[in-house]
Coordinates of C-alpha atoms in Angstrom, one line a residue:
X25 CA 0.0 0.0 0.0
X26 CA 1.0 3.3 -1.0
X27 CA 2.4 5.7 1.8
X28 CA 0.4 8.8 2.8
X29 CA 1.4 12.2 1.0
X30 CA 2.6 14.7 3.0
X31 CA 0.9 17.7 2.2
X32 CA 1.1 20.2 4.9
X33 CA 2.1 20.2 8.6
X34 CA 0.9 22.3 11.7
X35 CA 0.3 21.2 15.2
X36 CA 0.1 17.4 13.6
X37 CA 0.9 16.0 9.8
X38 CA -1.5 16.3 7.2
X39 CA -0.7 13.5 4.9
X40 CA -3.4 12.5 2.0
X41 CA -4.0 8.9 1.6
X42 CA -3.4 7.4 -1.0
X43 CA -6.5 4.8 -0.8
X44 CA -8.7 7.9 -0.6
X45 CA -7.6 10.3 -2.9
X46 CA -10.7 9.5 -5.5
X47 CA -12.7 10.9 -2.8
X48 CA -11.6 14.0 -4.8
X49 CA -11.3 17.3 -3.0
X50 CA -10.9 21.2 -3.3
X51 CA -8.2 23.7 -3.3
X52 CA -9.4 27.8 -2.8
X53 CA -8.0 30.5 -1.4
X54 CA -7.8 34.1 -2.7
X55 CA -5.7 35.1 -5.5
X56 CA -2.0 35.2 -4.0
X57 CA -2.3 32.9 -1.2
X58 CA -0.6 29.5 -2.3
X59 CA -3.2 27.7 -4.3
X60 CA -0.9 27.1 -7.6
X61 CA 1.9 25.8 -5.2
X62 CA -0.4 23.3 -3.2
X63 CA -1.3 22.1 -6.4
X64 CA 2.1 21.6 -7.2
X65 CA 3.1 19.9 -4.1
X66 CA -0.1 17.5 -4.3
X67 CA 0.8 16.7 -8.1
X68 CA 4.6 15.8 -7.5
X69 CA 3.1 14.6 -4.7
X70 CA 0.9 11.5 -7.0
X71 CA 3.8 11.3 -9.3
X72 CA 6.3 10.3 -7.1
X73 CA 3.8 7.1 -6.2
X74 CA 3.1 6.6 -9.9
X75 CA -0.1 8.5 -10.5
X76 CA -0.7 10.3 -13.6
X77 CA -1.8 13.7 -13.0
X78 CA -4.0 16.4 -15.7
X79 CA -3.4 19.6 -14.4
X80 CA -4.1 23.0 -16.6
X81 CA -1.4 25.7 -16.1
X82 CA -3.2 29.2 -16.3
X83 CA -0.4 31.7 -15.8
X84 CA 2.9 29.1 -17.5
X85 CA 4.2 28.4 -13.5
X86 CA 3.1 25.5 -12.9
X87 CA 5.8 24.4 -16.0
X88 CA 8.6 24.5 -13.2
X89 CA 7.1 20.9 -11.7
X90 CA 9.2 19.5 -14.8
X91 CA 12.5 21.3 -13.5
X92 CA 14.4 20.1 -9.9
X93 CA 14.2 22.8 -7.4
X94 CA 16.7 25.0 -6.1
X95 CA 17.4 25.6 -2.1
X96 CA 16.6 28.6 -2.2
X97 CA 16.8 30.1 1.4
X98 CA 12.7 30.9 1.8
X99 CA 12.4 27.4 1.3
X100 CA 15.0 25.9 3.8
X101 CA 13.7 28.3 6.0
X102 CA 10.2 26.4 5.5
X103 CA 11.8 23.1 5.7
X104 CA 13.6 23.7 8.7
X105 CA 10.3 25.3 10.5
X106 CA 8.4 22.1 9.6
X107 CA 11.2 20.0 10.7
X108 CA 11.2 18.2 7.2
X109 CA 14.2 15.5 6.5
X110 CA 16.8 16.7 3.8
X111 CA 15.0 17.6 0.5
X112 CA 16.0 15.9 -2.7
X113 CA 15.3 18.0 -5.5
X114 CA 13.9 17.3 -8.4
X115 CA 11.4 17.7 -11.3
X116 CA 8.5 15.5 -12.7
X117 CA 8.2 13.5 -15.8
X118 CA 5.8 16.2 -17.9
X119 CA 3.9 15.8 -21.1
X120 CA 3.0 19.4 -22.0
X121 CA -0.3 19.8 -23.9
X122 CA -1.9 22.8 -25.6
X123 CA -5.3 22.7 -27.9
X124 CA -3.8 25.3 -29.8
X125 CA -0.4 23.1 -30.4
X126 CA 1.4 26.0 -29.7
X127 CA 3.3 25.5 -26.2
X128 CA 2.6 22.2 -26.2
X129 CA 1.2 18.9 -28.4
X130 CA -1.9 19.4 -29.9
X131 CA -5.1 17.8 -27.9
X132 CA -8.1 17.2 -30.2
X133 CA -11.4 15.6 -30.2
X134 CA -14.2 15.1 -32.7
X135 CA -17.5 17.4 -33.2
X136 CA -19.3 13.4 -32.8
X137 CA -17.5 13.0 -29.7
X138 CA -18.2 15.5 -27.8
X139 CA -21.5 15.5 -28.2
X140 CA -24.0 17.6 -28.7
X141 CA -25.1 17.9 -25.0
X142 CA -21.3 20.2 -24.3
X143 CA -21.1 21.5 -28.0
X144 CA -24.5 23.0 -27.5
X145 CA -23.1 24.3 -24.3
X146 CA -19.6 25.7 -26.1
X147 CA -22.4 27.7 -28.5
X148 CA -24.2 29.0 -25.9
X149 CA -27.5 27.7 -27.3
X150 CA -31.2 28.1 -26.0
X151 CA -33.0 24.4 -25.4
X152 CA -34.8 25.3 -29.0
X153 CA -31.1 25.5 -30.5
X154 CA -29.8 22.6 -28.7
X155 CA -33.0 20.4 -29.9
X156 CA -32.2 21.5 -33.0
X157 CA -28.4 20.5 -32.5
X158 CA -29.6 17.4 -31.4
X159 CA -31.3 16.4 -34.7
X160 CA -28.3 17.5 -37.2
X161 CA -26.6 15.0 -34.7
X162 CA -29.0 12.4 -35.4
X163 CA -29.6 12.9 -39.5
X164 CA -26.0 12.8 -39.7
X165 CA -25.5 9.4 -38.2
X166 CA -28.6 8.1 -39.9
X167 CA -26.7 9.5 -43.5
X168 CA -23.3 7.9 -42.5
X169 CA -22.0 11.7 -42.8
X170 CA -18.9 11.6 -40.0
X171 CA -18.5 15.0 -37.9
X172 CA -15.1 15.7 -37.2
X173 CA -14.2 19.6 -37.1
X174 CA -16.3 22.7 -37.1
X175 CA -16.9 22.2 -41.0
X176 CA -18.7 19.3 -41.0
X177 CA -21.1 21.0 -38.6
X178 CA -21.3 23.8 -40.8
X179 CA -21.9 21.8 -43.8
X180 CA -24.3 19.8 -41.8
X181 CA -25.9 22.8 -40.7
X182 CA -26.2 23.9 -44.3
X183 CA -27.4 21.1 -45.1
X184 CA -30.1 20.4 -43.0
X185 CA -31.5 23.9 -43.4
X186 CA -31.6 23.7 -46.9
X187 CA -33.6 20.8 -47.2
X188 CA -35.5 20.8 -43.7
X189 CA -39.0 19.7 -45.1
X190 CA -37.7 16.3 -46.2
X191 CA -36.7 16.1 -42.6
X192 CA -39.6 17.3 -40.4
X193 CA -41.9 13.9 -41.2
X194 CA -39.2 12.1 -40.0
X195 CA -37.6 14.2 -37.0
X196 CA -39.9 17.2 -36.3
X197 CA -39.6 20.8 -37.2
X198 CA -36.5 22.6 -37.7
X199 CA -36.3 25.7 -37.3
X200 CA -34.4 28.0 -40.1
X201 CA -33.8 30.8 -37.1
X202 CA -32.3 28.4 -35.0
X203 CA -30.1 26.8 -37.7
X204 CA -29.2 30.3 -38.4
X205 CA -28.2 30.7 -34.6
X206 CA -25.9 27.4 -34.5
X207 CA -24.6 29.0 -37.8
X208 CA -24.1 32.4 -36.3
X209 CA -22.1 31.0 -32.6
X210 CA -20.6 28.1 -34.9
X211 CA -18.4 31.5 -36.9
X212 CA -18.1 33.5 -33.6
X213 CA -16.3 29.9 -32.0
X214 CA -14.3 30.0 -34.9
X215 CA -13.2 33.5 -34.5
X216 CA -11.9 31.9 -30.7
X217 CA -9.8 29.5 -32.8
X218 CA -11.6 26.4 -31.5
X219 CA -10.7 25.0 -35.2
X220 CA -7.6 23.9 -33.6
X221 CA -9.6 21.8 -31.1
X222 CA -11.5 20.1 -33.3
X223 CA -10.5 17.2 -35.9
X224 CA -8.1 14.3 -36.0
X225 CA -6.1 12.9 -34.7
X226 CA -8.2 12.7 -32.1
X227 CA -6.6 12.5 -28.6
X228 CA -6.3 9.1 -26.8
X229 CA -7.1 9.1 -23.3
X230 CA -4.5 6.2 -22.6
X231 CA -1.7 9.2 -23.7
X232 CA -3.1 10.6 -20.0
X233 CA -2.1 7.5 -17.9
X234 CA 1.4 6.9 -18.5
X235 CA 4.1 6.5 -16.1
X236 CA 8.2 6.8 -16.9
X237 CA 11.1 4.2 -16.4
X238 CA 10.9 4.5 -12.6
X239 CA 7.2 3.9 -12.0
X240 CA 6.8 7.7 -11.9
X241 CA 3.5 9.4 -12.7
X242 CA 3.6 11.4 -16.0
X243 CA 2.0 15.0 -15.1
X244 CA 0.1 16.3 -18.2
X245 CA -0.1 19.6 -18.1
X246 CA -1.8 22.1 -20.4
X247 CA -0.8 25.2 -21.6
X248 CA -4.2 27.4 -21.1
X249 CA -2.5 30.9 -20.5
X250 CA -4.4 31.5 -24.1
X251 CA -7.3 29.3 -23.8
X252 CA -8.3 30.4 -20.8
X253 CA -9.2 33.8 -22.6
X254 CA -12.1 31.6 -24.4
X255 CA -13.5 30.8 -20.6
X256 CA -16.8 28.7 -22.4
X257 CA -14.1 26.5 -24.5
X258 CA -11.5 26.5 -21.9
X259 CA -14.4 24.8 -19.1
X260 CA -16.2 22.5 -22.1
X261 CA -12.8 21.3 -22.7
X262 CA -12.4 20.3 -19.6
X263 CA -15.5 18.7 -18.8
X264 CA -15.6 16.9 -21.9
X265 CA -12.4 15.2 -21.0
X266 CA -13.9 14.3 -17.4
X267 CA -16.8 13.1 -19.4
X268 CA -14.4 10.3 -21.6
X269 CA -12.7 9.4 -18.7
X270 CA -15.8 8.4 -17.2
X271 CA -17.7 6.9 -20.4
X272 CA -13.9 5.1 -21.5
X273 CA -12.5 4.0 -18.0
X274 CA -13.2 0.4 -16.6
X275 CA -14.1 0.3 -13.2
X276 CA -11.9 -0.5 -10.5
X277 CA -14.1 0.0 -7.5
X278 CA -11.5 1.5 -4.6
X279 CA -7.9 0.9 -5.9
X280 CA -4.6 1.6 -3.4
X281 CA -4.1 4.5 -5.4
X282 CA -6.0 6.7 -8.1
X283 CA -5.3 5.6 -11.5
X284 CA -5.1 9.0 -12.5
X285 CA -5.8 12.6 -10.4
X286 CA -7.6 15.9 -12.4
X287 CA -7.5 18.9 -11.2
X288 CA -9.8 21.7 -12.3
X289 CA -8.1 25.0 -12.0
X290 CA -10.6 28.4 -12.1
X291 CA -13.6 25.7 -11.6
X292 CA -16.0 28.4 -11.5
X293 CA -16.1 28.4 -15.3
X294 CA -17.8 25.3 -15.4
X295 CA -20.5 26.7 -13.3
X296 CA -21.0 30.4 -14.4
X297 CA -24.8 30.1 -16.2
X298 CA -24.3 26.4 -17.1
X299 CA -27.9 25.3 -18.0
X300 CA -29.3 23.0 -15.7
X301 CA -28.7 19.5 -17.8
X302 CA -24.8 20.2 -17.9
X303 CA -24.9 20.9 -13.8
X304 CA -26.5 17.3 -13.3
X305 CA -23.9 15.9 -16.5
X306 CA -21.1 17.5 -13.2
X307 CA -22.5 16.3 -10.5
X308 CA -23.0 12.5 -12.2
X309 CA -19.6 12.4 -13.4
X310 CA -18.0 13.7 -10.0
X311 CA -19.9 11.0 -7.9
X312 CA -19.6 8.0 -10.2
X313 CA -15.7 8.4 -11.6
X314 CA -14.4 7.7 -8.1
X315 CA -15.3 3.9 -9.2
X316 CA -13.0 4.3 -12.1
X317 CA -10.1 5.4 -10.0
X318 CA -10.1 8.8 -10.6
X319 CA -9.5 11.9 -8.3
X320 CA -11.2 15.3 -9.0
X321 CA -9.5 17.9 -7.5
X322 CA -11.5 21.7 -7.8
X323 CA -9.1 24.7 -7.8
X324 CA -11.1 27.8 -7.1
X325 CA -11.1 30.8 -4.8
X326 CA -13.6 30.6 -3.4
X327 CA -15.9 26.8 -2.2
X328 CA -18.8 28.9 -3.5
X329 CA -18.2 28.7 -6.9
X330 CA -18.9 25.0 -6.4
X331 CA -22.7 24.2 -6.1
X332 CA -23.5 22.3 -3.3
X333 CA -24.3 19.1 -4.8
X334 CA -20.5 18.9 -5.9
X335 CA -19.1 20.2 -3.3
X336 CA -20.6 17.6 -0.6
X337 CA -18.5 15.2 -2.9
X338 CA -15.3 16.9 -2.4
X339 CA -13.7 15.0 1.2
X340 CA -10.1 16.3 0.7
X341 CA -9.9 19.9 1.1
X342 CA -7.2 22.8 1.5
X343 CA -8.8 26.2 1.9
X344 CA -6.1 28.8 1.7
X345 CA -7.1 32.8 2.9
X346 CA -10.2 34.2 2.0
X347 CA -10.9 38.2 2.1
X348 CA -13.7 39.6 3.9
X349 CA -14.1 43.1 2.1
X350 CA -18.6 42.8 2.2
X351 CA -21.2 41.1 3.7
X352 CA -21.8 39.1 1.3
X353 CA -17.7 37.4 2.0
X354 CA -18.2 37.4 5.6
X355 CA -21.1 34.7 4.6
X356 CA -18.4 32.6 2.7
X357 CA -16.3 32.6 4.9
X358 CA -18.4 31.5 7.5
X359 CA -20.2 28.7 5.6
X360 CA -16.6 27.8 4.7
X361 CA -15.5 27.5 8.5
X362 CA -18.8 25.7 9.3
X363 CA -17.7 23.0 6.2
X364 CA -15.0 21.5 7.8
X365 CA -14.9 19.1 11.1
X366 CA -14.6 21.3 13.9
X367 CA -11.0 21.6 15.6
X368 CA -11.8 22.7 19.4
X369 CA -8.4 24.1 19.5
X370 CA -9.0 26.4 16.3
X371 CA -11.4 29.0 15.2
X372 CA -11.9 28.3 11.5
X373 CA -13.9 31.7 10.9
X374 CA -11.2 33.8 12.3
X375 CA -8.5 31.6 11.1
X376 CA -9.6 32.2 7.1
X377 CA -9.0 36.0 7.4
X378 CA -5.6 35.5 9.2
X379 CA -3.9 32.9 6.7
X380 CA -0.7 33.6 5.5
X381 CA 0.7 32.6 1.9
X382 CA 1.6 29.0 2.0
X383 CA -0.9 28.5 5.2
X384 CA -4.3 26.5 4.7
X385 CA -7.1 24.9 6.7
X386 CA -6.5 21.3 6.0
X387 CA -8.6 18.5 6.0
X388 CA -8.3 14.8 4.3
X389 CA -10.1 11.6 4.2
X390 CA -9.2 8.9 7.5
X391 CA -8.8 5.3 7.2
X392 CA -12.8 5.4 7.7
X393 CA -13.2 7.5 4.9
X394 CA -14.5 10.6 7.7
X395 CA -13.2 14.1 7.5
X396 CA -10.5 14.9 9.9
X397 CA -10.8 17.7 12.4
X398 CA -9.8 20.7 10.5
X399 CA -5.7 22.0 11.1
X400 CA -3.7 25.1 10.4
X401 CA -0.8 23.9 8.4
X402 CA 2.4 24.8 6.4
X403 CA 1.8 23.6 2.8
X404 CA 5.0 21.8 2.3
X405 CA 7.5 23.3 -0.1
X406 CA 7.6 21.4 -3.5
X407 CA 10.4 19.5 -4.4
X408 CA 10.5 21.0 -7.9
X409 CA 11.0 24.4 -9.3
X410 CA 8.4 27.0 -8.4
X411 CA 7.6 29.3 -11.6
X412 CA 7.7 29.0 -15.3
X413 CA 10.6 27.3 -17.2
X414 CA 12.3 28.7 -20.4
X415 CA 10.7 28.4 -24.3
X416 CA 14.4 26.3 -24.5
X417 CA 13.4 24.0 -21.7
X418 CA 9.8 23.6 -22.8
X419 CA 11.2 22.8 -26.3
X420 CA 13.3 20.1 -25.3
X421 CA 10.6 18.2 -23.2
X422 CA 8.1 18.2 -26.1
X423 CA 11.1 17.1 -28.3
X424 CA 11.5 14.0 -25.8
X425 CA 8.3 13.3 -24.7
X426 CA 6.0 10.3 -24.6
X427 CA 4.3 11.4 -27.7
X428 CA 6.0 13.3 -29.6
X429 CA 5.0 13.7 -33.4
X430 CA 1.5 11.7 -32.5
X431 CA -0.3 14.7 -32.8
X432 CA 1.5 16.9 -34.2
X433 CA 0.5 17.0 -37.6
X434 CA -3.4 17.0 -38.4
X435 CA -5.3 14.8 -40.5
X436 CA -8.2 15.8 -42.6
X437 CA -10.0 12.7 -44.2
X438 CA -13.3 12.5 -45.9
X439 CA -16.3 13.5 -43.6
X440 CA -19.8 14.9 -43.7
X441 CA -18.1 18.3 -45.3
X442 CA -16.6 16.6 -48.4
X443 CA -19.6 14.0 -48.6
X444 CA -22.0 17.4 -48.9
X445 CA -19.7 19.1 -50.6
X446 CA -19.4 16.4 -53.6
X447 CA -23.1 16.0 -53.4
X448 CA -23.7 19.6 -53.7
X449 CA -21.0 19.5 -56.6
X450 CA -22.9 16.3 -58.1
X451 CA -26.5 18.2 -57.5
X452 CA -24.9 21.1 -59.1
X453 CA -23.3 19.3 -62.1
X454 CA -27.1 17.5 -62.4
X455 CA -28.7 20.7 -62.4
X456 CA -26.5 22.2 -64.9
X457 CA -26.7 19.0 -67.0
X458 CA -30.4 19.4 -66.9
X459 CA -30.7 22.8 -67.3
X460 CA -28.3 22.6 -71.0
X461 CA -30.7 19.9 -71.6
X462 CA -33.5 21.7 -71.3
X463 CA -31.9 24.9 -73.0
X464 CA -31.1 22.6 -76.0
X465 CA -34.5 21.3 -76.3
X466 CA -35.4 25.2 -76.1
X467 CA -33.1 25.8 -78.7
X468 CA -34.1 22.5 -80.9
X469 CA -37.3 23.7 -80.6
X470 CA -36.7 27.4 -81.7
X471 CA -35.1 26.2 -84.3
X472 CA -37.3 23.7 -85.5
X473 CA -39.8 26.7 -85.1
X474 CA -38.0 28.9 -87.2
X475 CA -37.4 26.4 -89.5
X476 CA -41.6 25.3 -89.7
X477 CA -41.7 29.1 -90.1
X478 CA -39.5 29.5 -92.9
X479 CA -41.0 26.6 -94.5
X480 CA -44.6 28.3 -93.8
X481 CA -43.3 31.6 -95.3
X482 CA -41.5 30.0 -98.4
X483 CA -45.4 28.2 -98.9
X484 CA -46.3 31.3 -98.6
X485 CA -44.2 33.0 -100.6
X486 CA -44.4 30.6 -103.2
X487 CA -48.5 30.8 -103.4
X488 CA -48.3 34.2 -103.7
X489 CA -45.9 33.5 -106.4
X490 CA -48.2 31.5 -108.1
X491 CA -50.9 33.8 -107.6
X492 CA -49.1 36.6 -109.1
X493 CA -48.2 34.2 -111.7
X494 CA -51.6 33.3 -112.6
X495 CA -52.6 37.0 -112.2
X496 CA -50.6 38.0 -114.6
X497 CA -51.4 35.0 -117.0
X498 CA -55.1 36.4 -116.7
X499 CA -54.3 39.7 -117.3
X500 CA -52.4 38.8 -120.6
X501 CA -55.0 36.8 -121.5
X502 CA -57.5 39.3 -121.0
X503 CA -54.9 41.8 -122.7
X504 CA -55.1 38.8 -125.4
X505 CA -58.7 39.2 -125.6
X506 CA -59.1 42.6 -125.6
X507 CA -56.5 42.8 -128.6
X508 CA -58.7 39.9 -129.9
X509 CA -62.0 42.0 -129.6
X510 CA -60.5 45.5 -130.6
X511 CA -59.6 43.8 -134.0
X512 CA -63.0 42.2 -134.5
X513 CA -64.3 45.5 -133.7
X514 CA -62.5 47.0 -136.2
X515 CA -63.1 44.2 -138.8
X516 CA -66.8 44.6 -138.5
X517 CA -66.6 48.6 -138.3
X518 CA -64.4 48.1 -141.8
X519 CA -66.7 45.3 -143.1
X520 CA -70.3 47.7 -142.3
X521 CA -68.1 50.9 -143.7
X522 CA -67.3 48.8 -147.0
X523 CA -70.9 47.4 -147.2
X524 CA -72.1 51.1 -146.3
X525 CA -72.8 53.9 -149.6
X526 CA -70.4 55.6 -148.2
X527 CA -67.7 52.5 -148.4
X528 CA -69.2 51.2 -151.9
X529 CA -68.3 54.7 -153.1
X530 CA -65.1 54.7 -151.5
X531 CA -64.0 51.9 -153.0
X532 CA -65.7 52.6 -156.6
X533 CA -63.5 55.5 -156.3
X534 CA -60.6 53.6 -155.6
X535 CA -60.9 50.6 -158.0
X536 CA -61.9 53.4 -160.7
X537 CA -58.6 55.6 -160.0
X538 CA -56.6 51.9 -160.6
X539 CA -58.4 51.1 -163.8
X540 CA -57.6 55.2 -165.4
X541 CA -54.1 55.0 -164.4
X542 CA -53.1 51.3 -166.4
X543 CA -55.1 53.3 -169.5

């Protein structure tokens, strides 16, 4: 069995057991007043017995836990005070981490795997929104259409809006507004760089639970100086990978020691207007992943940014100073005092206000699994360096690490985006197929329009022809006739003229004036 950690020391040891540690527990204390450093010490702390640890690093110190300490004098003074044997100094085995893969490898997950229950948190969604998420979900597993990264939502999204009537018989009504919204938050996450977050290679939980060649816990850290500027990622990240530890872990009912110990660094993010369905996702994962070995440590300044029904699960606790400026502080402080088991000996209420840096009311798990009576202690100094390490250092421990070059270069394989997208190409390609069809069937039947018109016209034309011809055939016939009839005219005028006295005499005349003349 696992020796107990020595954690802090007052008037008697306070040592964490092992055994007990899945209980989970709670670090707070006001800004400046040791919480990063009791974090420290409890991590190197596990990793020395050869427990994994998650940790996120909000300000780059906790880095040093991968560097040996130094002596420096305010610690041997600490040392010496708590009568401490000889320190040996040194660092942790640390895997560095960054969702960004900027200060550290690159931790990714699926759209599918999270979920639509966190990613509909992450988009800050209404219930009508997340319903709606909830069916693009469904129609893409029912079309084989794989979400991986943000644009396979998007194309999903697209999608689904575009042709929503063949979907309500099926799935109900969806809503063009609220596919608009999950369109809308989808570029605005984006804009946060959660791109980086989502896609493949997606991170493998067993990467979390590795120890080095002497049995030594791996402390993961993550970079989140940046990603805690995106507080609704930086929290959904979080719970998402409490979530997979719980849904992927087997269980080990109560093991000597945790098979891995999370803490949750500026928890209140994870509870600032998280809809009710995501506090009861909290509270089920906190009570049922101490079967699967698992410590959830809280890191917070103050217990009531936990809601109650967590924090009744939390039996190892450290509560550093807290400030009483209003009235509303003084009641913190005193629900605080009245959390712990009462120490006769100490007066917890006043005791909060007086805390030094480095001091803590301290209370852990028994044997019997019962609170202890509350202590004033010295958090014990940490064997490793205290602050931030060099971009050099940090380098050359993601160089060496575990998993180098596992995650380092992303992977973009076919998904719902380039399934939609050749469909949408195919539709187009269709549509434009059909539509030159249809324009050459316009065009055939222009022409053959023109041509029946043509054809009508030279008919036309040609009759008209023929009429003129046969006009004018008439008309020189008639000419014809007339000519015809003028000359019989004129033959009958000459032939009553001749038979006329007038005519006789003419032509007496005439015949006489021949017969004289040959005399």
């Amino acid at each position: 069995m696992a020796e107990p950690l020595l954690i802090a020391k007052g008037a008697a040891e306070c040592a964490l057991l092992p055994a007990l540690a899945n209980r989970h527990g709670l670090v707070a204390g006001a800004t400046g007043t040791g919480k990063t450093v009791t974090l420290q010490v409890l991590a190197e702390s596990f990793s020395r017995i050869g427990v994994p640890v998650f940790a996120a690093d909000i300000k780059g110190d906790l880095a040093g836990i991968s560097q040996p300490g130094e002596p420096k004098p305010k610690i041997l003074e600490r040392v010496e005070k708590l009568g401490l044997p000889a320190y040996t100094w040194e660092g942790c085995p640390v895997t560095f981490w960054d969702v960004f893969g900027e200060r550290g490898h690159p931790m990714r997950t699926t759209v599918s795997e999270m979920g639509p229950l966190l990613l509909g948190r992450l988009l800050n969604l209404n219930d009508t929104q997340a319903g709606v998420l909830t069916l693009l979900f469904r129609i893409a597993d029912d079309n084989g259409l794989l979400l991986l990264d943000l644009k396979d939502l998007r194309a999903m999204a697209q999608f689904v809006g575009d042709n929503a009537r063949q979907f309500t018989t099926a799935y109900g009504n969806i809503s063009a507004a609220s596919v608009g919204a999950i369109q809308r938050n989808l570029l605005a996450l984006e804009e946060e760089g959660a791109n980086a977050f989502f896609g493949e290679p997606a991170f493998v939980l067993a990467d979390l639970l590795q120890t080095d060649a002497r049995g030594r816990g791996v402390v993961n850290i993550l970079a989140a100086d940046k990603l805690i500027h995106s507080p609704r990622l930086y929290a959904t990240f979080l719970l998402w990978l409490l979530s997979e530890l719980f849904e992927q872990l087997p269980e080990v009912g109560d093991p000597e020691k945790p098979k891995l110990v999370f803490f949750f660094d500026e928890a209140h993010l994870l509870f600032n207007d998280a809809p009710e369905a995501l506090r009861e996702k909290v509270e089920q994962v906190v009570r049922l992943i101490r079967s699967k070995g698992v410590g959830v440590y809280f890191v917070t300044q103050s217990p009531g940014d936990v809601p109650d029904t967590v924090l009744g699960q939390l039996g190892n606790r450290v509560q550093h100073a807290l400030r009483a400026f209003t009235p509303k502080d003084q009641k913190v402080i005193k629900a605080t005092a009245e959390n712990f088991r009462p120490n006769p000996e100490l007066d917890a209420v006043a005791a909060l206000t007086e805390l030094g840096v480095g001091e803590a009311l301290v209370s852990f798990l028994n044997e019997k699994g019962q609170p202890e009576v509350v202590q004033r202690a010295l958090v014990v100094p940490p064997r490793s360096q205290i602050g931030p390490i060099s971009p050099e250092q940090r380098a050359a421990l993601l160089k060496s690490s575990l998993v180098a070059g596992t995650y380092d270069t992303p992977v973009d394989r076919e998904s719902a985006y380039e399934l939609l997208l050749a469909r949408a190409e195919e539709a187009a390609s269709a549509a434009a197929a059909e539509e030159a069809r249809k324009q050459a069937e316009k065009e055939a039947e222009l022409a053959a329009k023109e041509s029946e018109k043509a054809r009508k016209q030279a008919e036309k034309e040609a009759r008209e022809a023929e009429k003129e011809a046969e006009r004018q055939q008439r008309e020189l016939e008639r000419q014809q006739r007339e000519q015809q009839r003028q000359m019989e005219q004129m033959a009958r005028g000459a032939f009553r003229f001749l038979n006329s006295r007038n005519g006789q005499a003419i032509v007496r005349g005439l015949l006489g004036g021949l017969t004289g003349k040959r005399r």
